[in-house]
Coordinates of C-alpha atoms and ligand atoms in Angstrom, one line a residue:
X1 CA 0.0 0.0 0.0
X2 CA 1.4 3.5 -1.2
X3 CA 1.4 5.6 2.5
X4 CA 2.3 9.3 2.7
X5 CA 3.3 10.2 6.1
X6 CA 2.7 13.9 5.9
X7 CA 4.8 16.2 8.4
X8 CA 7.9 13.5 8.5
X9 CA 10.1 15.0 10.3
X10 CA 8.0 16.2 13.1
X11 CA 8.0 14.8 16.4
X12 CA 4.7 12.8 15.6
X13 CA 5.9 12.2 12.2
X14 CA 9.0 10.7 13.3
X15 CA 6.9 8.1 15.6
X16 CA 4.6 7.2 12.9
X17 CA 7.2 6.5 10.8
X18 CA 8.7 4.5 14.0
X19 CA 5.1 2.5 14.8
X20 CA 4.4 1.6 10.7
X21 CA 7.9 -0.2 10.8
X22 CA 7.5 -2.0 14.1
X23 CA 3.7 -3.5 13.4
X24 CA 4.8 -4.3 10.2
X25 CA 2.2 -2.0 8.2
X26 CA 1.7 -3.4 4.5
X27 CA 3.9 -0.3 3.0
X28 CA 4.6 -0.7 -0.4
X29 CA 6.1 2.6 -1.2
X30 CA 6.9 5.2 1.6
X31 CA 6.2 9.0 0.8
X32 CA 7.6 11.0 3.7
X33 CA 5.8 14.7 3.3
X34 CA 6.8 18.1 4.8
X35 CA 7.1 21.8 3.9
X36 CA 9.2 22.9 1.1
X37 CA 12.3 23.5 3.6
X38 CA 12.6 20.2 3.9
X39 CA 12.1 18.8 0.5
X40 CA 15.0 16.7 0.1
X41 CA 16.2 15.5 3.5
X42 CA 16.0 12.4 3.9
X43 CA 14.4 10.3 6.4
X44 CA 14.8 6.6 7.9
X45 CA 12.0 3.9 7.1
X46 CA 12.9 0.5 7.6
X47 CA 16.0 0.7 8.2
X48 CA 16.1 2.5 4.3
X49 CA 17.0 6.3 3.7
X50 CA 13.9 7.8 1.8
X51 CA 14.1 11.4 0.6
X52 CA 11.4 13.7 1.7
X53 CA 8.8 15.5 -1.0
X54 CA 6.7 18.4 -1.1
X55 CA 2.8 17.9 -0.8
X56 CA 1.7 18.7 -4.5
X57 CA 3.7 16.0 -5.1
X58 CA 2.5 13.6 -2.5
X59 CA -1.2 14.5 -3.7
X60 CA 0.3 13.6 -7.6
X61 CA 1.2 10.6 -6.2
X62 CA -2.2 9.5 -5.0
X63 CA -1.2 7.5 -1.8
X64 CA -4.3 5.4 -0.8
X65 CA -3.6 6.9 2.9
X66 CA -2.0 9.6 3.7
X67 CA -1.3 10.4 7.6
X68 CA -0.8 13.9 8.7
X69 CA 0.6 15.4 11.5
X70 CA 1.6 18.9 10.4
X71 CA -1.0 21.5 12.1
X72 CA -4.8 22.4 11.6
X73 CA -3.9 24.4 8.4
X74 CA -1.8 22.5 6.5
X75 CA -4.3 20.1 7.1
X76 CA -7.1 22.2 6.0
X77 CA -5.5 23.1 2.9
X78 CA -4.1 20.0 1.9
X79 CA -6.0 17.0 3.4
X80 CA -9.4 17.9 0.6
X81 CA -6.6 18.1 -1.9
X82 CA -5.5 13.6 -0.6
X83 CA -9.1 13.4 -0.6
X84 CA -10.3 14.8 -4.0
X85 CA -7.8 12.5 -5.5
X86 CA -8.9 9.8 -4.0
X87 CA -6.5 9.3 -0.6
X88 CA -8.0 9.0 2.4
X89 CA -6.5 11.0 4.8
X90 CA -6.1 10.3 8.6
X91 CA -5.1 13.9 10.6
X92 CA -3.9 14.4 13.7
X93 CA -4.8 17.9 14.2
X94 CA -7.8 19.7 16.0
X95 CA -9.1 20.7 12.2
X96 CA -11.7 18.0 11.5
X97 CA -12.2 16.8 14.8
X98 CA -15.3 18.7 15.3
X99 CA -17.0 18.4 12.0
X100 CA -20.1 16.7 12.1
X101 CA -19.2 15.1 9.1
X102 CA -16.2 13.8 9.6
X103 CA -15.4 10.4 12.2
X104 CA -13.6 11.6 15.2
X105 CA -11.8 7.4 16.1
X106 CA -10.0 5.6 18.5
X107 CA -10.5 2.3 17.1
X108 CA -11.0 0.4 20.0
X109 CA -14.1 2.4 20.4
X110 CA -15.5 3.7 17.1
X111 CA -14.1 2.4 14.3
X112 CA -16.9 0.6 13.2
X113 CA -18.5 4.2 12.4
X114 CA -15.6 4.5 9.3
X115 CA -17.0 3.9 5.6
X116 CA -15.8 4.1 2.3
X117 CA -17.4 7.2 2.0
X118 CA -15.2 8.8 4.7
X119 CA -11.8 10.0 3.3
X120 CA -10.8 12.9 6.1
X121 CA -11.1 10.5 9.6
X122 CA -9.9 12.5 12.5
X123 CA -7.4 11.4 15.1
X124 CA -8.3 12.7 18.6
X125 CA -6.2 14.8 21.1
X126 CA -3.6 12.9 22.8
X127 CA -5.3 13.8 26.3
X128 CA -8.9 12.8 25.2
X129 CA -7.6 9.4 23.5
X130 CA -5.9 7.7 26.8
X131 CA -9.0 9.3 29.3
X132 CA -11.8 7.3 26.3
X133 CA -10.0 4.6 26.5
X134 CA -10.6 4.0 30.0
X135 CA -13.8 5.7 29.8
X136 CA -16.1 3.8 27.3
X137 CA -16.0 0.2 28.8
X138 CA -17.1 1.9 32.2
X139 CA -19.8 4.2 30.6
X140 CA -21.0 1.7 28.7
X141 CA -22.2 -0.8 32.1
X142 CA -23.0 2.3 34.3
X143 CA -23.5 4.8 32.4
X144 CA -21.4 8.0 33.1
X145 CA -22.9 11.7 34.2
X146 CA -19.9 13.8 34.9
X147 CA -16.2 13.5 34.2
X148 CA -13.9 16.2 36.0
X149 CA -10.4 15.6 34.9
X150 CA -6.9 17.6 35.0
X151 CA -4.5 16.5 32.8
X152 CA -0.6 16.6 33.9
X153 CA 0.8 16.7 30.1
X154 CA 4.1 16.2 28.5
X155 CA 6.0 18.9 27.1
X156 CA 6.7 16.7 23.9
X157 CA 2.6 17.7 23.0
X158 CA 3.7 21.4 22.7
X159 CA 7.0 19.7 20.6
X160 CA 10.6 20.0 19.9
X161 CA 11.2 24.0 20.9
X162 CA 9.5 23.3 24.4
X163 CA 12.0 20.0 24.9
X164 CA 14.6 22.6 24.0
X165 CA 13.5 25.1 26.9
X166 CA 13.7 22.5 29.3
X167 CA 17.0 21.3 28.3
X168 CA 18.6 25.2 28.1
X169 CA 16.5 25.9 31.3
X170 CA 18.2 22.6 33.2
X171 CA 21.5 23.8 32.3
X172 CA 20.8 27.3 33.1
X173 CA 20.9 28.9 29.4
X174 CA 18.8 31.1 27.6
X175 CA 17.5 30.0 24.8
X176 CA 14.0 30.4 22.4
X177 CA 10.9 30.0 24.9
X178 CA 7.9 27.4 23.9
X179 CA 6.2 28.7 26.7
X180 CA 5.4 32.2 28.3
X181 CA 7.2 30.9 31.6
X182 CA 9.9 28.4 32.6
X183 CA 9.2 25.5 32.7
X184 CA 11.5 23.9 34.7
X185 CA 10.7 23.5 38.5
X186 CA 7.0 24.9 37.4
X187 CA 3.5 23.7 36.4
X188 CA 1.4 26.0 33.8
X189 CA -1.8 26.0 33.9
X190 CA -2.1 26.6 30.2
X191 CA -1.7 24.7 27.6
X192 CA -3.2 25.9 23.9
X193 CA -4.9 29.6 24.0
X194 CA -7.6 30.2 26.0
X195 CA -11.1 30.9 25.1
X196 CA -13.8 33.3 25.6
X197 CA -15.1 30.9 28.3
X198 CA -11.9 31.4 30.4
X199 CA -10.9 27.6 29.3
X200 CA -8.1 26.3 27.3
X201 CA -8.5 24.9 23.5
X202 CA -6.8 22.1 25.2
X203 CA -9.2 22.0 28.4
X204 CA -12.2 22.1 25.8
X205 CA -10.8 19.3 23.2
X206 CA -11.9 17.0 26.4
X207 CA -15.1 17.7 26.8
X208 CA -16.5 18.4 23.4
X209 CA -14.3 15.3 22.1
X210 CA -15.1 13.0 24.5
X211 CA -18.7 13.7 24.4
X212 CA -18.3 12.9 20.6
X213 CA -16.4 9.8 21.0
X214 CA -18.7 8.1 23.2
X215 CA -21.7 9.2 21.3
X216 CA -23.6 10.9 24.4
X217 CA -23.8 14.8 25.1
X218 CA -24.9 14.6 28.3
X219 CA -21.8 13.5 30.0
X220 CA -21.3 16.5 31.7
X221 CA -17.2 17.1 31.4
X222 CA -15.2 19.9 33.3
X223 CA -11.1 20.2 32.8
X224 CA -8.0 21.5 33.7
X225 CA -5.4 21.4 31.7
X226 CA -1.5 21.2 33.0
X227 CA 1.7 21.7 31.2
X228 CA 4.6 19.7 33.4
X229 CA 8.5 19.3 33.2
X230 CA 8.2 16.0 31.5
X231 CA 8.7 13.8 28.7
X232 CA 7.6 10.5 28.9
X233 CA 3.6 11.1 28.4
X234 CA 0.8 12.5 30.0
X235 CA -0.9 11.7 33.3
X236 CA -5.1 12.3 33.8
X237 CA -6.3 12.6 37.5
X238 CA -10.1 11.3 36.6
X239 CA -13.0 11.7 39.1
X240 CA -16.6 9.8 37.5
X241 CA -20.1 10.2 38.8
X242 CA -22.0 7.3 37.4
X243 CA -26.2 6.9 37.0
X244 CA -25.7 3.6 38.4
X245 CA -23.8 2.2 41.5
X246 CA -20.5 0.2 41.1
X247 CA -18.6 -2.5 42.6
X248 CA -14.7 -1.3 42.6
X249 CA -13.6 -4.4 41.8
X250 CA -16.0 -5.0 38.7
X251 CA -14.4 -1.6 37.8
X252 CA -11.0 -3.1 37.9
X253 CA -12.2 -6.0 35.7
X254 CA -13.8 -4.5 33.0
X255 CA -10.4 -2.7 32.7
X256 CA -8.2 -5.6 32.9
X257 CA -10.8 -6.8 30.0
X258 CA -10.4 -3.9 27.8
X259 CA -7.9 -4.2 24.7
X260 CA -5.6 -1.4 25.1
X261 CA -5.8 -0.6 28.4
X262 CA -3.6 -2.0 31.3
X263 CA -4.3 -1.6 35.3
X264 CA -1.4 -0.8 37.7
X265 CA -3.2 -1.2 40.9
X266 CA -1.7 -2.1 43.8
X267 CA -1.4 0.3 46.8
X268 CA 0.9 -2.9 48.7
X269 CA 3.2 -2.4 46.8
X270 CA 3.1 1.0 45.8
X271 CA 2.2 -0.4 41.7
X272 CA 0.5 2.3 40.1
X273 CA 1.0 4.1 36.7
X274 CA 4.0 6.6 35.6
X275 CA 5.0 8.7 32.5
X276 CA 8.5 7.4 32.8
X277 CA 7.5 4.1 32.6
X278 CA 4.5 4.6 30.1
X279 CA 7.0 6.1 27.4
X280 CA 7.4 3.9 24.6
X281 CA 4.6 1.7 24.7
X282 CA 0.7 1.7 23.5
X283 CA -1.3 1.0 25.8
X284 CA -3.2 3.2 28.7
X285 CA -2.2 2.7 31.7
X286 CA -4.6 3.1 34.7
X287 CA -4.3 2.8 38.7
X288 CA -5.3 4.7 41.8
X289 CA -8.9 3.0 41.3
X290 CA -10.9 4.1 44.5
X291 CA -14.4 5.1 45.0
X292 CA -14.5 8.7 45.9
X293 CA -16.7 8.4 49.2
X294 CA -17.6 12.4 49.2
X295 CA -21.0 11.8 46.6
X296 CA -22.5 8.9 45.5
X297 CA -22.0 6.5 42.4
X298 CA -18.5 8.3 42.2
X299 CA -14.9 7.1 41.2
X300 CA -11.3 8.2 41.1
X301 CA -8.9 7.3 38.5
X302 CA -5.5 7.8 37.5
X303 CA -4.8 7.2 33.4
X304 CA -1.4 7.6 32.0
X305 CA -0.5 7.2 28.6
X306 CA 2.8 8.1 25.8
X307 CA 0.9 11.0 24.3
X308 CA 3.3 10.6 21.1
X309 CA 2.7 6.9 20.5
X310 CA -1.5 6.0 22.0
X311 CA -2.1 9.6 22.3
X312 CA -1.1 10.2 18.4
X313 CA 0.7 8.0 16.1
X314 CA 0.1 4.8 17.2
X315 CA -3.7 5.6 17.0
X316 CA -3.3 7.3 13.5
X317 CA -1.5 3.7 12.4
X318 CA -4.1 1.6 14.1
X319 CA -6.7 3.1 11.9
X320 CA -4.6 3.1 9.1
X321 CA -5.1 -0.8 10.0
X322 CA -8.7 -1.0 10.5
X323 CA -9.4 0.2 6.9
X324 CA -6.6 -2.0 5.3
X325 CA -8.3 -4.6 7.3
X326 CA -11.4 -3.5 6.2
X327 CA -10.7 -2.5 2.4
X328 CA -11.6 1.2 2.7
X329 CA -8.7 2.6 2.2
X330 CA -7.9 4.8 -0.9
Ligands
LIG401 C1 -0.5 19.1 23.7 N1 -2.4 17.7 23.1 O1 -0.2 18.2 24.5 C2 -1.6 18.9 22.7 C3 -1.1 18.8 21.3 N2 -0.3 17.6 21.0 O2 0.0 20.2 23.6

């Protein structure tokens, strides 16, 4: 299958190129995509240099899938062009997510929704994929009412110049600033721009794309967003008010049950989920399961996950695998 990895040598990029190799993706040629800059430079793909191309080219070329991971305008400009010529296009930015015509998957969840008719598909935020994940089994046997959630997030989400600040800021050097503050030794409560409402794009990706996910509008979803001096993913403090009572242990279960996640649970012996330990692999990882006693029907979670890898690429790829799978591709 003719692929187009579309932002190459972004962070993202980079990892999709990384997660296509390792589950052995049917590639047949590789076209790795970026601005006109970079037209030229080569990138690594199976172990093969592969020089990158610019995107009228790419589009020429008429992958059957294209991934993207190059920002919300590229993507706007660009992903109609894939589509019009007959790619379909899975994007990992925040331009399509919202459309009501376009599938917003995590195909654990929702990929059953895809058709041949759909050649934009959405890849969701990083935060909102790992919290779903975690969320859908349990909504779906009691039924959830309200999700308040702050996120502890990677600085590898804002990309490359924010893993740059840290560094110069660790060794005590000026440099070009990601953020508006340091961030080492800090926590910003601000991640994206803010809104009229006083929240975050980032705060409102999680409630308006978790409502879509899970197909239900009236999961009432509040969030606070958290930049933190870290690299290996990001971590979700989850409190749930259910419609229906729970048993903490069925919770646990239908976890341990659910493809993709993975519980770390063990208070004994202090077993619970970390970023460090997170970074690198694809599943969501989830622990600190107790029953918040302070309302009724109510949980407490804790959900870590690699926001490159689950929270990006390695969801872009898995759909990529679902419509291969399913023949819908291209
Ligand atoms: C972030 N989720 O972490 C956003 C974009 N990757 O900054």
């Amino acid at each position: 299958m003719k692929v187009a990895v579309v932002g190459a040598t972004g962070m993202v990029g980079e990892v999709m190129l990384q997660v296509l190799a390792e589950r052995r993706f049917p590639v047949t040629e590789l076209l790795p995509v970026a601005s006109e800059r970079s037209v030229g430079k080569e990138v690594i793909f199976q172990g093969k240099p592969h020089k990158v191309i610019g995107l009228a080219d790419a589009v020429a070329a008429k992958p059957a899938i294209a991934l993207f991971s190059a920002g919300g305008a590229i993507s706007l400009e660009w992903a109609p062009k894939f589509a019009a010529a007959g790619t379909t296009v899975i994007d990992n930015s925040s331009a399509w997510r919202m459309d009501p015509d376009k599938k917003l998957v995590v195909p654990e969840i929702n990929a059953s929704q895809i058709t041949r008719e759909d050649k934009i598909i959405a890849n969701p935020n990083c935060s909102t994929i790992q919290m779903v994940m975690a969320l859908a089994p349990l909504h779906k046997k009691y039924t959830i009412n309200r999700v308040v959630v702050s996120t502890y997030q990677s600085i590898t989400g804002t990309g490359v110049k924010a893993v740059r600040q840290l560094e110069n800021e660790y060794a005590g050097q000026q440099g070009e600033m990601a953020y508006p503050y340091p961030i080492h030794r800090n926590a910003l409560p601000h991640c994206d721009v803010f809104e009229e409402n006083g929240y975050t794009k980032e705060e409102m990706k999680l409630v308006r794309e978790t409502q879509k996910i899970l197909d239900d509008n009236t999961i009432a979803v509040t969030s606070t967003a958290i930049r933190i001096p870290v690299v290996g993913g990001h971590s979700e403090s989850v409190n749930l008010q259910f419609e229906n009572d729970f048993d903490v242990n069925d919770i646990r279960k239908l976890l341990n049950e659910t493809p993709g996640v993975t519980v770390q649970d063990n208070t004994d012996t202090n077993t619970y989920p970390m970023p460090i330990y997170a970074q690198g692999k694809d599943d969501v990882f989830v622990g600190r399961i107790r029953r918040d006693h302070s309302q009724p029907n109510s949980l407490n979670l804790w959900i870590v996950a690699d926001n490159l890898r689950k929270g990006a690429a390695t969801n872009t790829v898995q759909i990529a695998e679902y419509l291969a799978a399913n023949q819908l591709a291209g």
